[in-house]
Short mmCIF file of C-alpha atoms and ligand atoms in Angstrom, two decimals:
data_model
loop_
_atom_site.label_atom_id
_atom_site.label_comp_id
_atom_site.label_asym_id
_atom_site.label_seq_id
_atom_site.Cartn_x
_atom_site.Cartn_y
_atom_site.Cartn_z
CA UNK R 1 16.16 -12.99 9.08
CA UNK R 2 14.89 -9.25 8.44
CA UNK R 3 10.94 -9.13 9.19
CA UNK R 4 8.88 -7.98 6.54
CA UNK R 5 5.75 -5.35 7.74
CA UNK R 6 3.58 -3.90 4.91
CA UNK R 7 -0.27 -2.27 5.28
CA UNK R 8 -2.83 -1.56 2.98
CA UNK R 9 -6.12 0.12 3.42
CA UNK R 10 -9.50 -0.64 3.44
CA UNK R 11 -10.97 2.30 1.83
CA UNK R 12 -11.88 0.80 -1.11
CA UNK R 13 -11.24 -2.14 -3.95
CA UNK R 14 -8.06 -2.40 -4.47
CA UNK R 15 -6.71 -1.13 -7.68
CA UNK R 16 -4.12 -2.39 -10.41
CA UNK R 17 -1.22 0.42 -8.05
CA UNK R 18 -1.85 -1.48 -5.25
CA UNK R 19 -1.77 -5.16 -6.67
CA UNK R 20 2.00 -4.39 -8.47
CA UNK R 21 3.31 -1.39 -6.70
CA UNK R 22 2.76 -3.63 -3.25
CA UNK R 23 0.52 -7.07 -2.86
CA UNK R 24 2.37 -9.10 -6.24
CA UNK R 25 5.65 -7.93 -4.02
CA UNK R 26 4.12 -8.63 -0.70
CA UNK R 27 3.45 -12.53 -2.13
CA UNK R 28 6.76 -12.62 -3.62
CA UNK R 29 8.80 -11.61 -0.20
CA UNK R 30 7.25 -14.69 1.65
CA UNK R 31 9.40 -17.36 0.23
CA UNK R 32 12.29 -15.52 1.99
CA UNK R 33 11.15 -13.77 4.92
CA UNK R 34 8.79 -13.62 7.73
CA UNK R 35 6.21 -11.39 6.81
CA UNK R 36 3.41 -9.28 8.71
CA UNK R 37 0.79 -7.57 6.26
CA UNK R 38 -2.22 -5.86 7.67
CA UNK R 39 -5.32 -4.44 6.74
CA UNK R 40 -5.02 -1.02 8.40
CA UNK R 41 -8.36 0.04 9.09
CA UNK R 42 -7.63 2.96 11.54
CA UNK R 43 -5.48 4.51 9.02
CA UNK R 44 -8.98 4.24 6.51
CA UNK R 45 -10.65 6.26 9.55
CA UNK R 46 -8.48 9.04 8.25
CA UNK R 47 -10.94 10.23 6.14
CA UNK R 48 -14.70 9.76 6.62
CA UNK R 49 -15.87 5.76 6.11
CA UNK R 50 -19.41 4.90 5.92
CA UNK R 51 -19.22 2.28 9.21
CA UNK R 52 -21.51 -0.38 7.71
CA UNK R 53 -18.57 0.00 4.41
CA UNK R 54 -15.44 -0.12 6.54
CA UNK R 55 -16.39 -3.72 7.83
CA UNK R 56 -17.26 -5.24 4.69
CA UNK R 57 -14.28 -3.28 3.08
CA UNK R 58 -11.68 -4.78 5.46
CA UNK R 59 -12.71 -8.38 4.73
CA UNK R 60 -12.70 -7.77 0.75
CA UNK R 61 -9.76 -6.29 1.38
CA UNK R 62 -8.49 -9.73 3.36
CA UNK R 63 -10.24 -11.62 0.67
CA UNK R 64 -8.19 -10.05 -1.94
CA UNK R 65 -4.59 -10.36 -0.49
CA UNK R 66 -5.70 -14.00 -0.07
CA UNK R 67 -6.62 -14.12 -3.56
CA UNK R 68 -3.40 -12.86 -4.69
CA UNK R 69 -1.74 -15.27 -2.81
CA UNK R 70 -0.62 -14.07 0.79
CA UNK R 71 -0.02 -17.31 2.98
CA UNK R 72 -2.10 -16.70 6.02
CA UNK R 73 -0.57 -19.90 7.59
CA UNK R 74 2.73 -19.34 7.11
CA UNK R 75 2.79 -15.33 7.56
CA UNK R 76 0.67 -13.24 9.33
CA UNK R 77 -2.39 -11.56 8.02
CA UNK R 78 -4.41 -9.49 9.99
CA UNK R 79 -6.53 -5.65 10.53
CA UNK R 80 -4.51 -2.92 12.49
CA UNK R 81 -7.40 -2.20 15.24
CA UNK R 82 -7.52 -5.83 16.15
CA UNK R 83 -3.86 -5.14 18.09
CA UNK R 84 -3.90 -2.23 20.30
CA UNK R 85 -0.44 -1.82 20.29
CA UNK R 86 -0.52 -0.04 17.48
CA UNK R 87 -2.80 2.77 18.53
CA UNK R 88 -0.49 2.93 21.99
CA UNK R 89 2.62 3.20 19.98
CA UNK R 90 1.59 5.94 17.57
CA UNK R 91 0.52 7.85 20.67
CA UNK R 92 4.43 7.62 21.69
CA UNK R 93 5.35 9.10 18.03
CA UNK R 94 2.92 11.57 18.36
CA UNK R 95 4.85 13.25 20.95
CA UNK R 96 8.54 12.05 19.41
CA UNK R 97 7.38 13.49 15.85
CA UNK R 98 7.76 17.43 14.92
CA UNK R 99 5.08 19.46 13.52
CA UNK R 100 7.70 20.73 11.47
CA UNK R 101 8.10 17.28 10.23
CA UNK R 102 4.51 16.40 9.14
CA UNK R 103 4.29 19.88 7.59
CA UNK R 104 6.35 18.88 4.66
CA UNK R 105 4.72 15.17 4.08
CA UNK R 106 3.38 15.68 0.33
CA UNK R 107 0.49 13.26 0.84
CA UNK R 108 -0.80 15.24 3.54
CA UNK R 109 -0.54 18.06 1.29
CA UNK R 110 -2.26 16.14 -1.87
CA UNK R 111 -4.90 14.74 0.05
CA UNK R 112 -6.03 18.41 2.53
CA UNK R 113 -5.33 20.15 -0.71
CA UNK R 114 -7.36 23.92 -0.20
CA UNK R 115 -9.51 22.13 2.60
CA UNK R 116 -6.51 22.34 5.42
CA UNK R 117 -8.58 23.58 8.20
CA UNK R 118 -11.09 20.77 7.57
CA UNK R 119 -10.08 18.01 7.69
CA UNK R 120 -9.24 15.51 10.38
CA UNK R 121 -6.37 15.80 12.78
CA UNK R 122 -5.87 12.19 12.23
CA UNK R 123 -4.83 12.76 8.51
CA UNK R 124 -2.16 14.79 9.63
CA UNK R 125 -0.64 12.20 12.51
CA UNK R 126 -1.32 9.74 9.61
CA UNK R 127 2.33 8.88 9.12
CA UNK R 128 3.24 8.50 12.94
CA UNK R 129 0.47 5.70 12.67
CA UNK R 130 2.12 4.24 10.28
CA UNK R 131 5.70 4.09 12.12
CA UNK R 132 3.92 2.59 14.82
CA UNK R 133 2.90 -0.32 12.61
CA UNK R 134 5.82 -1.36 11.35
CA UNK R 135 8.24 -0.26 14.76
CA UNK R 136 5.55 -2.41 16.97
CA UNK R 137 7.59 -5.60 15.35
CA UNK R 138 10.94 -3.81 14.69
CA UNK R 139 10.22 -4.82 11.16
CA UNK R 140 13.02 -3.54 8.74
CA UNK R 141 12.02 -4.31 5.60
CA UNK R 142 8.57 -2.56 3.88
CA UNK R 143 7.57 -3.14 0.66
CA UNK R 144 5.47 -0.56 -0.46
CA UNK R 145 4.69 1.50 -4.34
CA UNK R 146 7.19 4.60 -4.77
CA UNK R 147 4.29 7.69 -3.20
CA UNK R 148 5.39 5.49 0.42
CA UNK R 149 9.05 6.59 0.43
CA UNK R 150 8.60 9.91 1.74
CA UNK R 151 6.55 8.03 4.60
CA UNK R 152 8.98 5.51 5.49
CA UNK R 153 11.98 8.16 5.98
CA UNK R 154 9.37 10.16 8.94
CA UNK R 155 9.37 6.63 10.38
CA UNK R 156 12.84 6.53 10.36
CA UNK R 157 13.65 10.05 11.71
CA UNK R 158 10.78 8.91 14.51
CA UNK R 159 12.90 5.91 15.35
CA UNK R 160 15.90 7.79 15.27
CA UNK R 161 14.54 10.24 17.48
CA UNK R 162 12.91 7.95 20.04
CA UNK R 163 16.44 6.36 20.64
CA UNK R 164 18.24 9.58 20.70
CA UNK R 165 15.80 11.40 23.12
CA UNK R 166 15.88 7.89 25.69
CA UNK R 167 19.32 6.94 25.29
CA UNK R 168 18.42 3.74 23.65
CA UNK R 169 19.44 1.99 20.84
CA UNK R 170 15.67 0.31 20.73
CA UNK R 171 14.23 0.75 17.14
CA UNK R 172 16.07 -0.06 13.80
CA UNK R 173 16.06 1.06 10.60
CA UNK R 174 13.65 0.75 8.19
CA UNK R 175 14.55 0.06 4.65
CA UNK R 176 12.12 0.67 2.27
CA UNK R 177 11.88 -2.03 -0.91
CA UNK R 178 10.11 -0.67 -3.73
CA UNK R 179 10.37 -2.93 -6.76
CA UNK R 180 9.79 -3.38 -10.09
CA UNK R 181 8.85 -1.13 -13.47
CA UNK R 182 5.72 -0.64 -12.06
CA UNK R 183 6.05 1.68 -8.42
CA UNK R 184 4.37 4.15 -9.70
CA UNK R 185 1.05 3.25 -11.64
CA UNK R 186 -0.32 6.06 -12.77
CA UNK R 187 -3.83 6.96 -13.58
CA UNK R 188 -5.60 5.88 -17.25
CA UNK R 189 -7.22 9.34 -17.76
CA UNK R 190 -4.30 11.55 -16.91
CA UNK R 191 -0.73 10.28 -16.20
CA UNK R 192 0.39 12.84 -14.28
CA UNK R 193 -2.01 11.66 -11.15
CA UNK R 194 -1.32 8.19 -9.46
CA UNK R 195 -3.79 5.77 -10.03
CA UNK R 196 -5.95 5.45 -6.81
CA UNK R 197 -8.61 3.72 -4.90
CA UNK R 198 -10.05 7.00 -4.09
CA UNK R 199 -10.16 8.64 -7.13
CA UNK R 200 -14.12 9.38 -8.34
CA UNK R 201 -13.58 8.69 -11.58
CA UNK R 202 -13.74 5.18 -11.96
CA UNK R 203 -12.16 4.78 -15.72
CA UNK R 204 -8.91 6.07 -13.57
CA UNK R 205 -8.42 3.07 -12.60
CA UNK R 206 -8.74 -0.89 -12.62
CA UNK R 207 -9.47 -2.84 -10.06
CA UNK R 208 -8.30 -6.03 -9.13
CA UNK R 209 -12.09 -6.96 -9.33
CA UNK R 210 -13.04 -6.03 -12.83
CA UNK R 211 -14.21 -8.25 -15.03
CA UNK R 212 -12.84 -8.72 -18.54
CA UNK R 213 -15.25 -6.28 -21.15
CA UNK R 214 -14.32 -3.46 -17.86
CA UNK R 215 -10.59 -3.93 -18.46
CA UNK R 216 -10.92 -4.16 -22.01
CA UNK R 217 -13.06 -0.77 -22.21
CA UNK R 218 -11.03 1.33 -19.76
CA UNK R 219 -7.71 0.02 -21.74
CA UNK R 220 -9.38 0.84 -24.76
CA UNK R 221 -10.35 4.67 -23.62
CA UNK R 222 -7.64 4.96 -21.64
CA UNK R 223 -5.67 8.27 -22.35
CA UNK R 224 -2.81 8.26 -24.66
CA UNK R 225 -1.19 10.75 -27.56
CA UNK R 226 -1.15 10.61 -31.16
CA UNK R 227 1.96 9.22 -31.98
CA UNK R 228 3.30 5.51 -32.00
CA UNK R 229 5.10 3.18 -29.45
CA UNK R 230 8.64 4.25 -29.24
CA UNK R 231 11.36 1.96 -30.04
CA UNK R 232 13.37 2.47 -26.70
CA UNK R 233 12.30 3.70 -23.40
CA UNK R 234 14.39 7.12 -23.93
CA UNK R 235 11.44 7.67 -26.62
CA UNK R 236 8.18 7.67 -23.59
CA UNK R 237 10.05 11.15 -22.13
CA UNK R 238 7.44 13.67 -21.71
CA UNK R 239 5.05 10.99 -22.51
CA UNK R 240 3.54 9.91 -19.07
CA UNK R 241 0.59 8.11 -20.40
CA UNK R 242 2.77 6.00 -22.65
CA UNK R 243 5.43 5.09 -20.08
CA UNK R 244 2.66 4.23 -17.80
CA UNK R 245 0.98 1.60 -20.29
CA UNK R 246 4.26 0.15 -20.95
CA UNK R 247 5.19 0.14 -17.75
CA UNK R 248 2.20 -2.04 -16.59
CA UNK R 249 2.92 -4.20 -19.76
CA UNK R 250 6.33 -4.69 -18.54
CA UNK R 251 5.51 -5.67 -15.19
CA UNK R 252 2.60 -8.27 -16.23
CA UNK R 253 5.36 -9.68 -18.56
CA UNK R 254 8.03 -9.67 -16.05
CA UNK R 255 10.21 -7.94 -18.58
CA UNK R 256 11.12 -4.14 -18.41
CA UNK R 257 10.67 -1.03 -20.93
CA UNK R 258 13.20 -1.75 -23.14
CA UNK R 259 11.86 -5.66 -23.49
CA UNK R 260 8.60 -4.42 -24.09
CA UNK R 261 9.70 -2.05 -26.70
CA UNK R 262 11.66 -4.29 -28.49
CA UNK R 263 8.26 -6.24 -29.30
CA UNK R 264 5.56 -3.79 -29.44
CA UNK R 265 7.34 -0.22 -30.77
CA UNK R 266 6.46 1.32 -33.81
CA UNK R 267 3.38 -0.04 -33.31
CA UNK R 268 0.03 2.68 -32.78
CA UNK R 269 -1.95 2.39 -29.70
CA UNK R 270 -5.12 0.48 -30.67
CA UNK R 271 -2.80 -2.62 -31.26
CA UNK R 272 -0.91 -2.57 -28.05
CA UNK R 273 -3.81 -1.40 -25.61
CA UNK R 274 -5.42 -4.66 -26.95
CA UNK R 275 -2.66 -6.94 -26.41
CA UNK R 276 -2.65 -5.21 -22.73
CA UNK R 277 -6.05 -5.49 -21.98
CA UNK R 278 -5.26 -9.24 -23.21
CA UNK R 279 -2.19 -9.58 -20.66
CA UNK R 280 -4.46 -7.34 -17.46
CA UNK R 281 -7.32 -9.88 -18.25
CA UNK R 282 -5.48 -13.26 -18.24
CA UNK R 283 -3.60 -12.03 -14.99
CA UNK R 284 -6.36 -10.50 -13.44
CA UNK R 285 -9.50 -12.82 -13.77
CA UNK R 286 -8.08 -16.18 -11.54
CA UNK R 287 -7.81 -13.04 -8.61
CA UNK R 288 -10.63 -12.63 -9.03
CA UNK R 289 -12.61 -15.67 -9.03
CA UNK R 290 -10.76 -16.62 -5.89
CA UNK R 291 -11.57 -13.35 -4.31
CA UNK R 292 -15.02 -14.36 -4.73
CA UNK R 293 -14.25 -17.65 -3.36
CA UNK R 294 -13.46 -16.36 -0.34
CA UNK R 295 -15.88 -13.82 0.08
CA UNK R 296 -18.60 -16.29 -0.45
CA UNK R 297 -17.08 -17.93 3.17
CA UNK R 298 -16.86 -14.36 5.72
CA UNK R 299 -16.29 -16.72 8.50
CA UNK R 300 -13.22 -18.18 6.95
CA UNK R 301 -12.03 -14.48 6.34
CA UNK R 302 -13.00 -13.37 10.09
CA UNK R 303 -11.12 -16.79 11.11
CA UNK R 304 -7.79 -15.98 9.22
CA UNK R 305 -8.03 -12.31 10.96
CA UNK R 306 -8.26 -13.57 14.46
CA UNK R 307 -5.65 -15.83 14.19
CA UNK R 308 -3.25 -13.04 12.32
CA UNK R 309 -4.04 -10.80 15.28
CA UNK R 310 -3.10 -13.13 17.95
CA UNK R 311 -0.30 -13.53 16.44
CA UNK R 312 0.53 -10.57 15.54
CA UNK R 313 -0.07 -8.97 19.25
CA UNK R 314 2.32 -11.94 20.60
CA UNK R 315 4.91 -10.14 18.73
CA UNK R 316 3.98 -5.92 19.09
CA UNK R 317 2.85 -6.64 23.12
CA UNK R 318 6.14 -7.29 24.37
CA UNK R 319 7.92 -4.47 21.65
CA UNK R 320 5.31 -1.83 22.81
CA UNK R 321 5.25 -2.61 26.41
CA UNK R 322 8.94 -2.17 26.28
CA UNK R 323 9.16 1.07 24.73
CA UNK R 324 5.92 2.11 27.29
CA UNK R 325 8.77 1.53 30.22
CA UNK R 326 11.45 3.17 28.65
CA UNK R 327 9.47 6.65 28.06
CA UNK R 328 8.44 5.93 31.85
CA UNK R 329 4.84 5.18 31.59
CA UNK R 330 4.10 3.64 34.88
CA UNK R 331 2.54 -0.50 35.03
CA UNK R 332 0.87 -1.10 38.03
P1 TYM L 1 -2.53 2.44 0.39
O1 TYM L 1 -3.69 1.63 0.83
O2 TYM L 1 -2.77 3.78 -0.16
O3 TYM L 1 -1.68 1.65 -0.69
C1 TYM L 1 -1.23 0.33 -0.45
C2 TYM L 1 0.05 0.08 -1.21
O4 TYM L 1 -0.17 0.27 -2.60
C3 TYM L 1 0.81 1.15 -3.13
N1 TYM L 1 0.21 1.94 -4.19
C4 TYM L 1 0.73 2.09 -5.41
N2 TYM L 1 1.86 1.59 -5.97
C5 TYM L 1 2.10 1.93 -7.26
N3 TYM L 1 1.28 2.72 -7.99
C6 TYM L 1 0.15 3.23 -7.47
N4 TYM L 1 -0.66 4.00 -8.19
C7 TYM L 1 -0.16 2.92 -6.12
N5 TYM L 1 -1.19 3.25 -5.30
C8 TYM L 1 -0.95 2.65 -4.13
C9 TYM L 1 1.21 2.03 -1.95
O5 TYM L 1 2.49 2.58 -2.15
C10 TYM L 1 1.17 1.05 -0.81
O6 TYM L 1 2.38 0.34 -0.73
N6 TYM L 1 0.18 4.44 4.01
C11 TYM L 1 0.00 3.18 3.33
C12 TYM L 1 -0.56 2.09 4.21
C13 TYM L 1 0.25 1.79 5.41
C14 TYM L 1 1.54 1.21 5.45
C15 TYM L 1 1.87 1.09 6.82
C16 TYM L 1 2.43 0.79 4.48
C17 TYM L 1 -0.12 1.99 6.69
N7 TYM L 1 0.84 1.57 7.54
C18 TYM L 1 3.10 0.56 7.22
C19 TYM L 1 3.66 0.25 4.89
C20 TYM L 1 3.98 0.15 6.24
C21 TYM L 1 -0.91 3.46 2.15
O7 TYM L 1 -1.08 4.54 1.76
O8 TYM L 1 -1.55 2.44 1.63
#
């Protein structure tokens, strides 16, 4: 059975891109695989994190993939600094990995923007990081939203490269699974931008903790253009902030664009935001009371972390201590 690895970060609530372009897949994956999904907390240090926030952030973050429905008993569930092999392997693919290489990662790009010289060294290794976390199990299989792909083929020219350069055959490949009409959720107030956890403007965005007059008002003013619902998907070219409403209606329905437009085109916008903001709310709201379940118990949460990290470091100790030897790191 391929092994399933997938992270998330702790740098805020998560939003509506994170619950369909990844968690809703992460849940879905664990009735046929063995799954690892962490909370990765040293990839949050990236950029600056108030330290009294990161904490609480990385157990709302654990309350929330509970909530959605990630089996902590069955799978693993845990936060990336809790198992130091990460932070020993991405050391290793800092010196396997080409400056060359990082140079042309887009997200690097996006988030430095004119501020190169400023920011942290850390952003830029970001990606080697995140090869470490999923080559510290040999996972194969990552499910992630469609702005990871660019991510997961650095982790596979890092594998590739680490074998080549030892004479090993030690790492696989990763395959990255990005499903469903909705991999690239863009943001409500401009749908050319993803929708993000970071961005300021919170109308962007929902988030998986919103109640329901929040979703209904940010569906409501979220952007759109002047002209009805298409009648088939080849109709929401050039429209981004169309495509991206029916996308997420799509996805909530488990249907696609053209299923969604069979219903709902012809129809002006006031109509079908409401019956969206009907389908986000419905879908939304049990999350979130069960997110609040859990945060209401943060010894339950911490309890669920220590027992994903033993079990995760069971797994990356041996992996890591392995490729340690074979790059000739001495063990007294
Ligand atoms: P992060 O925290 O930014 O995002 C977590 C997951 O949510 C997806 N996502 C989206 N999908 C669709 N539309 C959006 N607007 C949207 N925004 C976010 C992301 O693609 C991601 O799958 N680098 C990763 C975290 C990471 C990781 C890993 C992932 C660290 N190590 C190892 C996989 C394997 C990230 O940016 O997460």
């Amino acid at each position: 059975m391929q092994l399933v690895f997938s992270g998330i970060q702790p740098s805020g609530v998560p939003q509506l891109g994170n619950y369909l372009g990844a968690m809703r897949n992460w849940v879905a994956l664990q009735d046929r695989h063995d799954c690892i999904y962490c909370v990765v907390d040293l990839h949050a240090l990236t950029t600056w994190q108030d330290p009294k926030q990161l904490a609480a952030q990385t157990r709302e973050m654990t309350a929330s993939l509970l909530a959605c429905g990630i089996d902590a008993d069955r799978h693993i569930l845990f936060n990336q600094s809790a198992v130091h092999a990460h932070a020993r392997l991405a050391w290793i693919f800092n010196c396997v990995a080409r400056m060359g290489w990082l140079n042309r990662m887009t997200q690097f790009k996006d988030k430095a923007g004119k501020d190169r010289e400023n920011v942290s060294t850390g952003l830029f290794v970001y990606p080697n990081l995140m090869a470490a976390d999923i080559l510290a199990y040999k996972a194969s299989r990552v499910p992630v939203g469609d702005d990871q792909r660019q991510h997961l083929e650095l982790a596979n020219d890092i594998a590739q490269k680490f074998n080549h350069d030892y004479g090993v055959d030690f790492f696989p490949v990763i395959e990255p699974v990005i499903m469903g009409v909705a991999a690239r959720v863009m943001s409500l107030r401009d749908g050319t931008k993803k929708m993000s956890k970071s961005d300021p403007s919170d109308q962007s965005r929902i988030n998986l903790t919103d109640d329901a007059d929040a979703i209904a008002q940010k569906i409501r003013r979220a952007k759109t253009d002047p002209h009805p619902l298409p009648e088939a998907p080849a109709g929401l070219e050039g429209r981004a902030e169309a495509r991206n409403l029916v996308g997420i209606y799509a996805a909530l329905a488990d249907s696609d664009l053209a299923g969604v437009l069979a219903e709902h085109g012809g129809k002006g916008f006031g109509a079908f935001k409401e019956a969206l903001a009907e389908r986000l709310i419905a879908h939304l709201a049990p999350i979130a009371a069960e997110t609040r379940r859990w945060l209401a118990d943060p010894g339950a949460i911490d309890a669920v972390l220590r027992q994903g990290a033993a079990r995760a470091a069971a797994i990356a100790d041996p992996i890591v201590a392995e490729a340690e030897r074979l790059v000739g790191l001495l063990r007294p």
